[in-house]
């Protein structure tokens, strides 16, 4: 949400890139029956930020393996680029607001359908694992560049901002990088 707001407010371009933070997560995910204190603190911070934006989060009961979700996003980026932003929003809502397992093919097909992306073609691509290598390569490249957390935002190829941040952090970095504010329509 913060990144999209930044793109509305400043003359910047966003490019979402896949990065698998926990490739060791098994395909069926890991139940979060007793989350660690660190994970609980993370969720409390996210919930506070979301509440400030008027969004209610739902703590997931499962830490999914995100590889298929990343593959799905790459499929949509390539096959239906005009639906990528909608797919991305729906995917985040599925996980963060509805607690859905985004490592599940049926969930991803439903997200694609909701976003207006070609759902059945996505199912085939996920079953064939057509985008597996692309996700692995992008993750390897990011790790080689020092990315170790999500989300990571790289400004102009050089100034990373790691983690969910308040909008003021993004706006400050954008200004320091020389991004010009967009003129908002009167009204």
mmCIF file of C-alpha atoms in Angstrom:
data_model
loop_
_atom_site.group_PDB
_atom_site.id
_atom_site.type_symbol
_atom_site.label_atom_id
_atom_site.label_comp_id
_atom_site.label_asym_id
_atom_site.label_seq_id
_atom_site.Cartn_x
_atom_site.Cartn_y
_atom_site.Cartn_z
ATOM 1 C CA UNK A 1 0.000 0.000 0.000
ATOM 2 C CA UNK A 2 2.743 2.430 0.923
ATOM 3 C CA UNK A 3 4.624 1.742 -2.310
ATOM 4 C CA UNK A 4 1.509 2.313 -4.420
ATOM 5 C CA UNK A 5 0.831 5.570 -2.589
ATOM 6 C CA UNK A 6 4.404 6.647 -3.257
ATOM 7 C CA UNK A 7 3.924 6.015 -6.981
ATOM 8 C CA UNK A 8 0.758 8.149 -6.910
ATOM 9 C CA UNK A 9 2.426 10.998 -4.999
ATOM 10 C CA UNK A 10 5.850 11.059 -6.668
ATOM 11 C CA UNK A 11 7.283 10.681 -10.132
ATOM 12 C CA UNK A 12 8.662 7.187 -9.468
ATOM 13 C CA UNK A 13 8.245 3.813 -11.113
ATOM 14 C CA UNK A 14 7.628 0.648 -9.114
ATOM 15 C CA UNK A 15 8.864 -2.759 -10.161
ATOM 16 C CA UNK A 16 7.911 -5.691 -7.975
ATOM 17 C CA UNK A 17 10.480 -8.489 -8.077
ATOM 18 C CA UNK A 18 10.064 -11.996 -6.665
ATOM 19 C CA UNK A 19 12.074 -12.960 -3.596
ATOM 20 C CA UNK A 20 11.517 -16.149 -1.642
ATOM 21 C CA UNK A 21 12.394 -15.295 1.936
ATOM 22 C CA UNK A 22 12.001 -18.808 3.370
ATOM 23 C CA UNK A 23 12.697 -21.431 0.691
ATOM 24 C CA UNK A 24 13.002 -24.029 3.448
ATOM 25 C CA UNK A 25 9.255 -23.825 4.141
ATOM 26 C CA UNK A 26 7.702 -27.163 3.151
ATOM 27 C CA UNK A 27 5.168 -27.184 0.294
ATOM 28 C CA UNK A 28 2.204 -27.503 2.686
ATOM 29 C CA UNK A 29 3.422 -24.639 4.851
ATOM 30 C CA UNK A 30 4.049 -24.565 8.599
ATOM 31 C CA UNK A 31 1.198 -24.275 11.113
ATOM 32 C CA UNK A 32 1.523 -21.217 13.344
ATOM 33 C CA UNK A 33 -0.047 -22.721 16.441
ATOM 34 C CA UNK A 34 2.463 -21.136 18.829
ATOM 35 C CA UNK A 35 4.072 -18.166 17.074
ATOM 36 C CA UNK A 36 7.403 -16.946 18.405
ATOM 37 C CA UNK A 37 7.579 -13.664 20.338
ATOM 38 C CA UNK A 38 9.399 -12.174 17.333
ATOM 39 C CA UNK A 39 6.570 -13.144 14.976
ATOM 40 C CA UNK A 40 3.961 -11.832 17.397
ATOM 41 C CA UNK A 41 5.799 -8.478 17.613
ATOM 42 C CA UNK A 42 5.969 -8.351 13.804
ATOM 43 C CA UNK A 43 2.215 -8.906 13.517
ATOM 44 C CA UNK A 44 1.443 -6.327 16.186
ATOM 45 C CA UNK A 45 3.476 -3.741 14.261
ATOM 46 C CA UNK A 46 1.790 -4.667 10.971
ATOM 47 C CA UNK A 47 -1.652 -4.507 12.565
ATOM 48 C CA UNK A 48 -0.945 -1.036 13.964
ATOM 49 C CA UNK A 49 0.204 0.211 10.556
ATOM 50 C CA UNK A 50 -2.792 -1.390 8.845
ATOM 51 C CA UNK A 51 -5.204 0.102 11.387
ATOM 52 C CA UNK A 52 -3.764 3.543 10.627
ATOM 53 C CA UNK A 53 -4.713 2.898 6.994
ATOM 54 C CA UNK A 54 -8.179 1.588 7.861
ATOM 55 C CA UNK A 55 -7.311 -2.029 6.993
ATOM 56 C CA UNK A 56 -8.025 -4.953 9.284
ATOM 57 C CA UNK A 57 -5.494 -7.768 9.176
ATOM 58 C CA UNK A 58 -6.130 -11.360 10.070
ATOM 59 C CA UNK A 59 -3.255 -13.271 11.593
ATOM 60 C CA UNK A 60 -2.614 -16.363 9.524
ATOM 61 C CA UNK A 61 -2.748 -19.804 11.055
ATOM 62 C CA UNK A 62 -0.260 -21.079 8.478
ATOM 63 C CA UNK A 63 3.093 -19.830 7.215
ATOM 64 C CA UNK A 64 2.706 -20.821 3.563
ATOM 65 C CA UNK A 65 5.406 -21.758 1.137
ATOM 66 C CA UNK A 66 5.279 -18.664 -1.067
ATOM 67 C CA UNK A 67 7.020 -20.079 -4.138
ATOM 68 C CA UNK A 68 3.798 -20.775 -6.070
ATOM 69 C CA UNK A 69 2.475 -17.299 -5.217
ATOM 70 C CA UNK A 70 5.665 -15.772 -6.604
ATOM 71 C CA UNK A 71 5.365 -17.959 -9.703
ATOM 72 C CA UNK A 72 1.754 -16.831 -10.114
ATOM 73 C CA UNK A 73 2.796 -13.188 -9.921
ATOM 74 C CA UNK A 74 5.432 -13.756 -12.602
ATOM 75 C CA UNK A 75 2.821 -15.435 -14.798
ATOM 76 C CA UNK A 76 0.465 -12.469 -14.432
ATOM 77 C CA UNK A 77 3.310 -9.978 -15.025
ATOM 78 C CA UNK A 78 4.085 -11.728 -18.331
ATOM 79 C CA UNK A 79 0.655 -12.844 -19.551
ATOM 80 C CA UNK A 80 -1.626 -10.093 -18.222
ATOM 81 C CA UNK A 81 0.551 -7.112 -17.275
ATOM 82 C CA UNK A 82 -2.481 -4.821 -17.099
ATOM 83 C CA UNK A 83 -3.827 -7.069 -14.293
ATOM 84 C CA UNK A 84 -0.567 -7.314 -12.325
ATOM 85 C CA UNK A 85 -1.344 -4.533 -9.845
ATOM 86 C CA UNK A 86 -4.830 -5.921 -9.227
ATOM 87 C CA UNK A 87 -3.430 -9.426 -8.812
ATOM 88 C CA UNK A 88 -0.816 -8.159 -6.383
ATOM 89 C CA UNK A 89 -3.443 -6.335 -4.292
ATOM 90 C CA UNK A 90 -5.744 -9.386 -4.275
ATOM 91 C CA UNK A 91 -2.869 -11.682 -3.326
ATOM 92 C CA UNK A 92 -1.912 -9.495 -0.366
ATOM 93 C CA UNK A 93 -5.559 -9.263 0.695
ATOM 94 C CA UNK A 94 -5.954 -13.032 0.437
ATOM 95 C CA UNK A 95 -3.073 -13.606 2.814
ATOM 96 C CA UNK A 96 -3.081 -10.623 5.140
ATOM 97 C CA UNK A 97 -6.807 -9.927 5.364
ATOM 98 C CA UNK A 98 -8.385 -13.331 4.784
ATOM 99 C CA UNK A 99 -5.699 -15.691 6.101
ATOM 100 C CA UNK A 100 -5.681 -17.729 2.876
ATOM 101 C CA UNK A 101 -2.959 -20.232 2.033
ATOM 102 C CA UNK A 102 -1.165 -18.517 -0.845
ATOM 103 C CA UNK A 103 0.856 -21.668 -1.411
ATOM 104 C CA UNK A 104 -2.287 -23.419 -2.672
ATOM 105 C CA UNK A 105 -2.999 -23.585 -6.403
ATOM 106 C CA UNK A 106 -6.773 -23.228 -5.945
ATOM 107 C CA UNK A 107 -6.295 -20.104 -3.822
ATOM 108 C CA UNK A 108 -4.013 -18.580 -6.451
ATOM 109 C CA UNK A 109 -6.440 -19.400 -9.264
ATOM 110 C CA UNK A 110 -9.241 -17.721 -7.285
ATOM 111 C CA UNK A 111 -7.037 -14.666 -6.689
ATOM 112 C CA UNK A 112 -6.263 -14.469 -10.413
ATOM 113 C CA UNK A 113 -9.959 -14.751 -11.267
ATOM 114 C CA UNK A 114 -10.798 -11.975 -8.787
ATOM 115 C CA UNK A 115 -8.097 -9.769 -10.323
ATOM 116 C CA UNK A 116 -9.312 -10.394 -13.861
ATOM 117 C CA UNK A 117 -6.231 -12.410 -14.847
ATOM 118 C CA UNK A 118 -6.439 -15.628 -16.907
ATOM 119 C CA UNK A 119 -7.156 -18.078 -14.087
ATOM 120 C CA UNK A 120 -7.211 -21.399 -15.952
ATOM 121 C CA UNK A 121 -4.031 -20.549 -17.874
ATOM 122 C CA UNK A 122 -2.452 -19.726 -14.514
ATOM 123 C CA UNK A 123 -3.492 -23.138 -13.181
ATOM 124 C CA UNK A 124 -1.704 -24.808 -16.100
ATOM 125 C CA UNK A 125 1.423 -22.692 -15.622
ATOM 126 C CA UNK A 126 1.538 -23.537 -11.909
ATOM 127 C CA UNK A 127 1.018 -27.243 -12.542
ATOM 128 C CA UNK A 128 3.793 -27.167 -15.166
ATOM 129 C CA UNK A 129 5.984 -25.020 -12.869
ATOM 130 C CA UNK A 130 6.745 -22.763 -15.863
ATOM 131 C CA UNK A 131 7.897 -19.859 -13.683
ATOM 132 C CA UNK A 132 9.824 -21.835 -11.056
ATOM 133 C CA UNK A 133 13.238 -21.054 -12.570
ATOM 134 C CA UNK A 134 12.410 -17.351 -12.999
ATOM 135 C CA UNK A 135 11.543 -17.063 -9.294
ATOM 136 C CA UNK A 136 14.657 -19.000 -8.266
ATOM 137 C CA UNK A 137 16.880 -16.845 -10.487
ATOM 138 C CA UNK A 138 15.374 -13.586 -9.188
ATOM 139 C CA UNK A 139 15.781 -14.777 -5.597
ATOM 140 C CA UNK A 140 19.414 -15.749 -6.232
ATOM 141 C CA UNK A 141 20.085 -12.357 -7.816
ATOM 142 C CA UNK A 142 18.502 -10.514 -4.890
ATOM 143 C CA UNK A 143 20.487 -12.527 -2.346
ATOM 144 C CA UNK A 144 23.677 -11.757 -4.295
ATOM 145 C CA UNK A 145 22.782 -8.056 -3.969
ATOM 146 C CA UNK A 146 22.399 -8.432 -0.209
ATOM 147 C CA UNK A 147 18.613 -8.672 0.087
ATOM 148 C CA UNK A 148 17.757 -10.651 3.192
ATOM 149 C CA UNK A 149 14.277 -9.472 4.182
ATOM 150 C CA UNK A 150 10.867 -8.672 2.800
ATOM 151 C CA UNK A 151 9.745 -6.371 1.701
ATOM 152 C CA UNK A 152 12.924 -4.687 0.490
ATOM 153 C CA UNK A 153 12.598 -1.513 -1.545
ATOM 154 C CA UNK A 154 15.576 -0.427 -3.612
ATOM 155 C CA UNK A 155 15.623 3.194 -4.654
ATOM 156 C CA UNK A 156 17.520 3.979 -7.844
ATOM 157 C CA UNK A 157 19.468 0.752 -7.508
ATOM 158 C CA UNK A 158 21.300 1.887 -4.403
ATOM 159 C CA UNK A 159 19.290 2.831 -1.324
ATOM 160 C CA UNK A 160 17.449 -0.131 0.207
ATOM 161 C CA UNK A 161 14.616 0.228 2.686
ATOM 162 C CA UNK A 162 13.849 -3.062 4.417
ATOM 163 C CA UNK A 163 10.605 -4.040 6.094
ATOM 164 C CA UNK A 164 7.130 -2.614 6.351
ATOM 165 C CA UNK A 165 7.623 1.109 6.947
ATOM 166 C CA UNK A 166 5.488 4.154 7.544
ATOM 167 C CA UNK A 167 4.743 6.192 4.444
ATOM 168 C CA UNK A 168 6.909 9.062 5.731
ATOM 169 C CA UNK A 169 9.999 6.849 5.357
ATOM 170 C CA UNK A 170 9.257 6.197 1.681
ATOM 171 C CA UNK A 171 8.454 9.845 0.964
ATOM 172 C CA UNK A 172 11.656 10.987 2.677
ATOM 173 C CA UNK A 173 13.815 8.558 0.713
ATOM 174 C CA UNK A 174 12.096 9.505 -2.550
ATOM 175 C CA UNK A 175 12.782 13.191 -1.897
ATOM 176 C CA UNK A 176 16.425 12.486 -1.045
ATOM 177 C CA UNK A 177 16.753 10.533 -4.282
ATOM 178 C CA UNK A 178 15.423 13.521 -6.209
ATOM 179 C CA UNK A 179 11.941 12.268 -7.044
ATOM 180 C CA UNK A 180 9.543 15.100 -7.816
ATOM 181 C CA UNK A 181 6.107 15.193 -6.220
ATOM 182 C CA UNK A 182 3.280 14.758 -8.710
ATOM 183 C CA UNK A 183 0.836 17.595 -9.017
ATOM 184 C CA UNK A 184 -2.471 16.511 -7.609
ATOM 185 C CA UNK A 185 -5.647 17.464 -9.453
ATOM 186 C CA UNK A 186 -7.572 20.332 -7.900
ATOM 187 C CA UNK A 187 -10.672 19.406 -6.076
#
